[in-house]
Amino acid sequence: ECIQDSNLKTIDLSITLKNDNIVIIIKNPTSENIPTTDLSTNKKDSRLHGYGIISMKQIAAKYNGEVFFSCEDKIFTISIILNNSTVKHNE
């Protein structure tokens, strides 16, 4: 179900450096709370969707990082933590 109120269709992005880690937080409003224990796609053709989460986890692992998902008060949040020294070394 789509969000109808255009004032609520704002995605927040923050990128900070904390304790030699790059912390990326993305907040996206949803029409309902999403259970983060099962993030499989609910789109009609699931074979063509759902690769974004897998890609984020692979990139985080490449840089000795982690990805966390949460959803509270109809705000879906992705927190990505990357080790800054690993990111610099791989560039």
mmCIF file of N, CA and C in Angstrom:
data_model
loop_
_atom_site.group_PDB
_atom_site.id
_atom_site.type_symbol
_atom_site.label_atom_id
_atom_site.label_comp_id
_atom_site.label_asym_id
_atom_site.label_seq_id
_atom_site.Cartn_x
_atom_site.Cartn_y
_atom_site.Cartn_z
ATOM 1 N N GLU A 1 0.845 -1.172 0.000
ATOM 2 C CA GLU A 1 0.000 0.000 0.000
ATOM 3 C C GLU A 1 0.894 1.240 0.000
ATOM 4 N N CYS A 2 0.592 2.162 -0.891
ATOM 5 C CA CYS A 2 1.393 3.377 -1.029
ATOM 6 C C CYS A 2 0.974 4.430 -0.012
ATOM 7 N N ILE A 3 1.920 5.284 0.329
ATOM 8 C CA ILE A 3 1.633 6.421 1.196
ATOM 9 C C ILE A 3 1.025 7.515 0.327
ATOM 10 N N GLN A 4 -0.128 8.002 0.718
ATOM 11 C CA GLN A 4 -0.842 9.005 -0.074
ATOM 12 C C GLN A 4 -0.396 10.432 0.243
ATOM 13 N N ASP A 5 -0.049 10.708 1.482
ATOM 14 C CA ASP A 5 0.317 12.056 1.914
ATOM 15 C C ASP A 5 1.727 12.383 1.416
ATOM 16 N N SER A 6 1.848 13.331 0.488
ATOM 17 C CA SER A 6 3.153 13.661 -0.085
ATOM 18 C C SER A 6 4.121 14.219 0.952
ATOM 19 N N ASN A 7 3.608 14.764 2.061
ATOM 20 C CA ASN A 7 4.489 15.258 3.120
ATOM 21 C C ASN A 7 5.204 14.124 3.847
ATOM 22 N N LEU A 8 4.670 12.917 3.764
ATOM 23 C CA LEU A 8 5.273 11.772 4.442
ATOM 24 C C LEU A 8 6.194 10.971 3.535
ATOM 25 N N LYS A 9 6.333 11.356 2.272
ATOM 26 C CA LYS A 9 7.138 10.610 1.311
ATOM 27 C C LYS A 9 8.583 11.108 1.266
ATOM 28 N N THR A 10 9.159 11.367 2.397
ATOM 29 C CA THR A 10 10.522 11.872 2.471
ATOM 30 C C THR A 10 11.449 10.794 2.994
ATOM 31 N N ILE A 11 12.531 10.548 2.289
ATOM 32 C CA ILE A 11 13.546 9.601 2.733
ATOM 33 C C ILE A 11 14.674 10.402 3.366
ATOM 34 N N ASP A 12 15.033 10.047 4.603
ATOM 35 C CA ASP A 12 16.130 10.721 5.298
ATOM 36 C C ASP A 12 17.396 9.887 5.165
ATOM 37 N N LEU A 13 18.502 10.550 4.881
ATOM 38 C CA LEU A 13 19.796 9.887 4.750
ATOM 39 C C LEU A 13 20.809 10.637 5.586
ATOM 40 N N SER A 14 21.554 9.899 6.414
ATOM 41 C CA SER A 14 22.650 10.530 7.149
ATOM 42 C C SER A 14 23.880 9.638 7.042
ATOM 43 N N ILE A 15 25.021 10.272 6.884
ATOM 44 C CA ILE A 15 26.298 9.576 6.805
ATOM 45 C C ILE A 15 27.232 10.261 7.793
ATOM 46 N N THR A 16 27.732 9.498 8.751
ATOM 47 C CA THR A 16 28.631 10.064 9.758
ATOM 48 C C THR A 16 29.836 9.147 9.944
ATOM 49 N N LEU A 17 30.846 9.681 10.570
ATOM 50 C CA LEU A 17 32.040 8.921 10.916
ATOM 51 C C LEU A 17 32.083 8.804 12.430
ATOM 52 N N LYS A 18 32.059 7.562 12.944
ATOM 53 C CA LYS A 18 32.091 7.329 14.384
ATOM 54 C C LYS A 18 33.093 6.221 14.680
ATOM 55 N N ASN A 19 34.073 6.522 15.517
ATOM 56 C CA ASN A 19 35.051 5.523 15.950
ATOM 57 C C ASN A 19 35.637 4.747 14.775
ATOM 58 N N ASP A 20 36.098 5.444 13.761
ATOM 59 C CA ASP A 20 36.707 4.864 12.560
ATOM 60 C C ASP A 20 35.733 3.986 11.774
ATOM 61 N N ASN A 21 34.433 4.202 11.948
ATOM 62 C CA ASN A 21 33.420 3.518 11.162
ATOM 63 C C ASN A 21 32.595 4.550 10.403
ATOM 64 N N ILE A 22 32.227 4.202 9.188
ATOM 65 C CA ILE A 22 31.283 5.011 8.431
ATOM 66 C C ILE A 22 29.903 4.472 8.770
ATOM 67 N N VAL A 23 29.022 5.334 9.231
ATOM 68 C CA VAL A 23 27.674 4.925 9.619
ATOM 69 C C VAL A 23 26.689 5.606 8.675
ATOM 70 N N ILE A 24 25.941 4.789 7.947
ATOM 71 C CA ILE A 24 24.947 5.274 7.001
ATOM 72 C C ILE A 24 23.575 4.863 7.538
ATOM 73 N N ILE A 25 22.696 5.831 7.697
ATOM 74 C CA ILE A 25 21.347 5.541 8.185
ATOM 75 C C ILE A 25 20.346 6.098 7.176
ATOM 76 N N ILE A 26 19.453 5.212 6.737
ATOM 77 C CA ILE A 26 18.426 5.582 5.775
ATOM 78 C C ILE A 26 17.076 5.311 6.429
ATOM 79 N N LYS A 27 16.218 6.326 6.454
ATOM 80 C CA LYS A 27 14.882 6.191 7.044
ATOM 81 C C LYS A 27 13.854 6.456 5.960
ATOM 82 N N ASN A 28 12.917 5.513 5.845
ATOM 83 C CA ASN A 28 11.925 5.571 4.792
ATOM 84 C C ASN A 28 10.538 5.329 5.395
ATOM 85 N N PRO A 29 9.602 6.259 5.227
ATOM 86 C CA PRO A 29 8.265 6.041 5.774
ATOM 87 C C PRO A 29 7.544 4.916 5.032
ATOM 88 N N THR A 30 6.706 4.186 5.750
ATOM 89 C CA THR A 30 5.922 3.105 5.177
ATOM 90 C C THR A 30 4.453 3.289 5.552
ATOM 91 N N SER A 31 3.586 2.607 4.857
ATOM 92 C CA SER A 31 2.158 2.714 5.163
ATOM 93 C C SER A 31 1.788 1.863 6.370
ATOM 94 N N GLU A 32 2.661 0.899 6.724
ATOM 95 C CA GLU A 32 2.443 0.059 7.902
ATOM 96 C C GLU A 32 3.795 -0.428 8.406
ATOM 97 N N ASN A 33 3.854 -0.867 9.641
ATOM 98 C CA ASN A 33 5.104 -1.402 10.175
ATOM 99 C C ASN A 33 5.443 -2.706 9.454
ATOM 100 N N ILE A 34 6.700 -2.853 9.107
ATOM 101 C CA ILE A 34 7.184 -4.016 8.370
ATOM 102 C C ILE A 34 7.952 -4.908 9.330
ATOM 103 N N PRO A 35 7.611 -6.202 9.399
ATOM 104 C CA PRO A 35 8.400 -7.095 10.253
ATOM 105 C C PRO A 35 9.778 -7.315 9.627
ATOM 106 N N THR A 36 10.828 -7.023 10.378
ATOM 107 C CA THR A 36 12.182 -7.106 9.815
ATOM 108 C C THR A 36 12.781 -8.508 9.925
ATOM 109 N N THR A 37 12.032 -9.453 10.466
ATOM 110 C CA THR A 37 12.532 -10.830 10.524
ATOM 111 C C THR A 37 12.405 -11.516 9.168
ATOM 112 N N ASP A 38 11.511 -11.040 8.307
ATOM 113 C CA ASP A 38 11.342 -11.599 6.968
ATOM 114 C C ASP A 38 11.212 -10.445 5.987
ATOM 115 N N LEU A 39 12.315 -10.122 5.322
ATOM 116 C CA LEU A 39 12.315 -8.982 4.404
ATOM 117 C C LEU A 39 12.240 -9.425 2.946
ATOM 118 N N SER A 40 11.630 -10.567 2.692
ATOM 119 C CA SER A 40 11.461 -10.991 1.309
ATOM 120 C C SER A 40 10.471 -10.052 0.622
ATOM 121 N N THR A 41 10.630 -9.902 -0.666
ATOM 122 C CA THR A 41 9.786 -8.973 -1.413
ATOM 123 C C THR A 41 8.335 -9.429 -1.433
ATOM 124 N N ASN A 42 7.449 -8.455 -1.467
ATOM 125 C CA ASN A 42 6.030 -8.769 -1.603
ATOM 126 C C ASN A 42 5.513 -8.341 -2.977
ATOM 127 N N LYS A 43 6.448 -8.060 -3.887
ATOM 128 C CA LYS A 43 6.069 -7.650 -5.236
ATOM 129 C C LYS A 43 5.630 -8.865 -6.053
ATOM 130 N N LYS A 44 4.852 -8.602 -7.086
ATOM 131 C CA LYS A 44 4.207 -9.652 -7.869
ATOM 132 C C LYS A 44 5.199 -10.683 -8.419
ATOM 133 N N ASP A 45 6.270 -10.232 -9.058
ATOM 134 C CA ASP A 45 7.260 -11.149 -9.626
ATOM 135 C C ASP A 45 8.514 -11.120 -8.764
ATOM 136 N N SER A 46 8.555 -11.973 -7.750
ATOM 137 C CA SER A 46 9.652 -11.944 -6.778
ATOM 138 C C SER A 46 10.998 -12.323 -7.392
ATOM 139 N N ARG A 47 11.002 -12.963 -8.555
ATOM 140 C CA ARG A 47 12.284 -13.317 -9.191
ATOM 141 C C ARG A 47 13.045 -12.080 -9.646
ATOM 142 N N LEU A 48 12.349 -10.995 -9.869
ATOM 143 C CA LEU A 48 12.984 -9.771 -10.361
ATOM 144 C C LEU A 48 13.211 -8.736 -9.272
ATOM 145 N N HIS A 49 12.865 -9.067 -8.030
ATOM 146 C CA HIS A 49 12.952 -8.096 -6.942
ATOM 147 C C HIS A 49 13.618 -8.722 -5.722
ATOM 148 N N GLY A 50 14.059 -7.862 -4.795
ATOM 149 C CA GLY A 50 14.598 -8.348 -3.532
ATOM 150 C C GLY A 50 16.108 -8.456 -3.491
ATOM 151 N N TYR A 51 16.792 -7.973 -4.518
ATOM 152 C CA TYR A 51 18.252 -8.082 -4.555
ATOM 153 C C TYR A 51 18.946 -6.962 -3.797
ATOM 154 N N GLY A 52 18.249 -5.892 -3.473
ATOM 155 C CA GLY A 52 18.865 -4.750 -2.790
ATOM 156 C C GLY A 52 19.401 -5.102 -1.419
ATOM 157 N N ILE A 53 18.643 -5.862 -0.650
ATOM 158 C CA ILE A 53 19.073 -6.237 0.697
ATOM 159 C C ILE A 53 20.269 -7.169 0.620
ATOM 160 N N ILE A 54 20.227 -8.120 -0.312
ATOM 161 C CA ILE A 54 21.353 -9.037 -0.489
ATOM 162 C C ILE A 54 22.606 -8.249 -0.872
ATOM 163 N N SER A 55 22.466 -7.288 -1.780
ATOM 164 C CA SER A 55 23.608 -6.472 -2.210
ATOM 165 C C SER A 55 24.178 -5.656 -1.065
ATOM 166 N N MET A 56 23.298 -5.059 -0.245
ATOM 167 C CA MET A 56 23.777 -4.269 0.900
ATOM 168 C C MET A 56 24.574 -5.139 1.866
ATOM 169 N N LYS A 57 24.086 -6.332 2.133
ATOM 170 C CA LYS A 57 24.786 -7.236 3.052
ATOM 171 C C LYS A 57 26.129 -7.654 2.482
ATOM 172 N N GLN A 58 26.208 -7.894 1.167
ATOM 173 C CA GLN A 58 27.473 -8.278 0.537
ATOM 174 C C GLN A 58 28.490 -7.137 0.582
ATOM 175 N N ILE A 59 28.039 -5.927 0.328
ATOM 176 C CA ILE A 59 28.941 -4.772 0.371
ATOM 177 C C ILE A 59 29.422 -4.528 1.794
ATOM 178 N N ALA A 60 28.526 -4.623 2.757
ATOM 179 C CA ALA A 60 28.923 -4.442 4.154
ATOM 180 C C ALA A 60 29.962 -5.492 4.552
ATOM 181 N N ALA A 61 29.752 -6.736 4.161
ATOM 182 C CA ALA A 61 30.702 -7.805 4.492
ATOM 183 C C ALA A 61 32.063 -7.530 3.848
ATOM 184 N N LYS A 62 32.073 -7.009 2.635
ATOM 185 C CA LYS A 62 33.318 -6.694 1.932
ATOM 186 C C LYS A 62 34.161 -5.698 2.730
ATOM 187 N N TYR A 63 33.487 -4.767 3.412
ATOM 188 C CA TYR A 63 34.180 -3.731 4.169
ATOM 189 C C TYR A 63 34.112 -3.975 5.677
ATOM 190 N N ASN A 64 34.060 -5.237 6.064
ATOM 191 C CA ASN A 64 34.030 -5.622 7.477
ATOM 192 C C ASN A 64 32.947 -4.862 8.236
ATOM 193 N N GLY A 65 31.785 -4.790 7.643
ATOM 194 C CA GLY A 65 30.689 -4.039 8.250
ATOM 195 C C GLY A 65 29.473 -4.894 8.490
ATOM 196 N N GLU A 66 28.391 -4.215 8.858
ATOM 197 C CA GLU A 66 27.130 -4.886 9.151
ATOM 198 C C GLU A 66 25.976 -4.023 8.666
ATOM 199 N N VAL A 67 24.840 -4.693 8.473
ATOM 200 C CA VAL A 67 23.608 -4.013 8.086
ATOM 201 C C VAL A 67 22.527 -4.424 9.083
ATOM 202 N N PHE A 68 21.779 -3.427 9.555
ATOM 203 C CA PHE A 68 20.691 -3.679 10.499
ATOM 204 C C PHE A 68 19.411 -3.061 9.951
ATOM 205 N N PHE A 69 18.300 -3.740 10.173
ATOM 206 C CA PHE A 69 16.998 -3.257 9.730
ATOM 207 C C PHE A 69 16.074 -3.133 10.930
ATOM 208 N N SER A 70 15.278 -2.072 10.940
ATOM 209 C CA SER A 70 14.269 -1.926 11.987
ATOM 210 C C SER A 70 13.080 -1.174 11.393
ATOM 211 N N CYS A 71 11.950 -1.310 12.046
ATOM 212 C CA CYS A 71 10.763 -0.572 11.617
ATOM 213 C C CYS A 71 9.925 -0.262 12.847
ATOM 214 N N GLU A 72 9.812 1.018 13.146
ATOM 215 C CA GLU A 72 9.021 1.479 14.284
ATOM 216 C C GLU A 72 8.225 2.697 13.872
ATOM 217 N N ASP A 73 7.010 2.783 14.348
ATOM 218 C CA ASP A 73 6.137 3.928 14.064
ATOM 219 C C ASP A 73 6.059 4.228 12.566
ATOM 220 N N LYS A 74 5.989 3.164 11.760
ATOM 221 C CA LYS A 74 5.871 3.254 10.304
ATOM 222 C C LYS A 74 7.074 3.941 9.640
ATOM 223 N N ILE A 75 8.237 3.806 10.264
ATOM 224 C CA ILE A 75 9.490 4.290 9.677
ATOM 225 C C ILE A 75 10.426 3.092 9.556
ATOM 226 N N PHE A 76 10.745 2.714 8.313
ATOM 227 C CA PHE A 76 11.669 1.613 8.059
ATOM 228 C C PHE A 76 13.080 2.192 8.036
ATOM 229 N N THR A 77 13.964 1.635 8.852
ATOM 230 C CA THR A 77 15.323 2.170 8.983
ATOM 231 C C THR A 77 16.349 1.109 8.619
ATOM 232 N N ILE A 78 17.297 1.509 7.781
ATOM 233 C CA ILE A 78 18.440 0.677 7.438
ATOM 234 C C ILE A 78 19.663 1.366 8.020
ATOM 235 N N SER A 79 20.419 0.639 8.826
ATOM 236 C CA SER A 79 21.668 1.161 9.391
ATOM 237 C C SER A 79 22.810 0.323 8.833
ATOM 238 N N ILE A 80 23.746 0.991 8.191
ATOM 239 C CA ILE A 80 24.893 0.318 7.588
ATOM 240 C C ILE A 80 26.145 0.846 8.273
ATOM 241 N N ILE A 81 26.954 -0.062 8.780
ATOM 242 C CA ILE A 81 28.204 0.319 9.443
ATOM 243 C C ILE A 81 29.347 -0.311 8.658
ATOM 244 N N LEU A 82 30.269 0.529 8.187
ATOM 245 C CA LEU A 82 31.419 0.067 7.417
ATOM 246 C C LEU A 82 32.690 0.483 8.131
ATOM 247 N N ASN A 83 33.672 -0.391 8.161
ATOM 248 C CA ASN A 83 34.957 -0.060 8.756
ATOM 249 C C ASN A 83 35.701 0.882 7.839
ATOM 250 N N ASN A 84 35.948 2.094 8.269
ATOM 251 C CA ASN A 84 36.556 3.124 7.435
ATOM 252 C C ASN A 84 37.942 2.741 6.940
ATOM 253 N N SER A 85 38.745 2.106 7.773
ATOM 254 C CA SER A 85 40.103 1.742 7.337
ATOM 255 C C SER A 85 40.049 0.703 6.223
ATOM 256 N N THR A 86 39.066 -0.176 6.232
ATOM 257 C CA THR A 86 38.900 -1.155 5.164
ATOM 258 C C THR A 86 38.447 -0.483 3.901
ATOM 259 N N VAL A 87 37.554 0.497 3.995
ATOM 260 C CA VAL A 87 37.079 1.218 2.829
ATOM 261 C C VAL A 87 38.243 1.947 2.166
ATOM 262 N N LYS A 88 39.067 2.633 2.954
ATOM 263 C CA LYS A 88 40.225 3.350 2.411
ATOM 264 C C LYS A 88 41.202 2.388 1.754
ATOM 265 N N HIS A 89 41.433 1.241 2.372
ATOM 266 C CA HIS A 89 42.390 0.263 1.864
ATOM 267 C C HIS A 89 41.953 -0.338 0.533
ATOM 268 N N ASN A 90 40.664 -0.539 0.317
ATOM 269 C CA ASN A 90 40.158 -1.164 -0.902
ATOM 270 C C ASN A 90 39.976 -0.210 -2.057
ATOM 271 N N GLU A 91 40.112 1.082 -1.836
ATOM 272 C CA GLU A 91 39.922 2.047 -2.942
ATOM 273 C C GLU A 91 41.127 2.106 -3.835
#
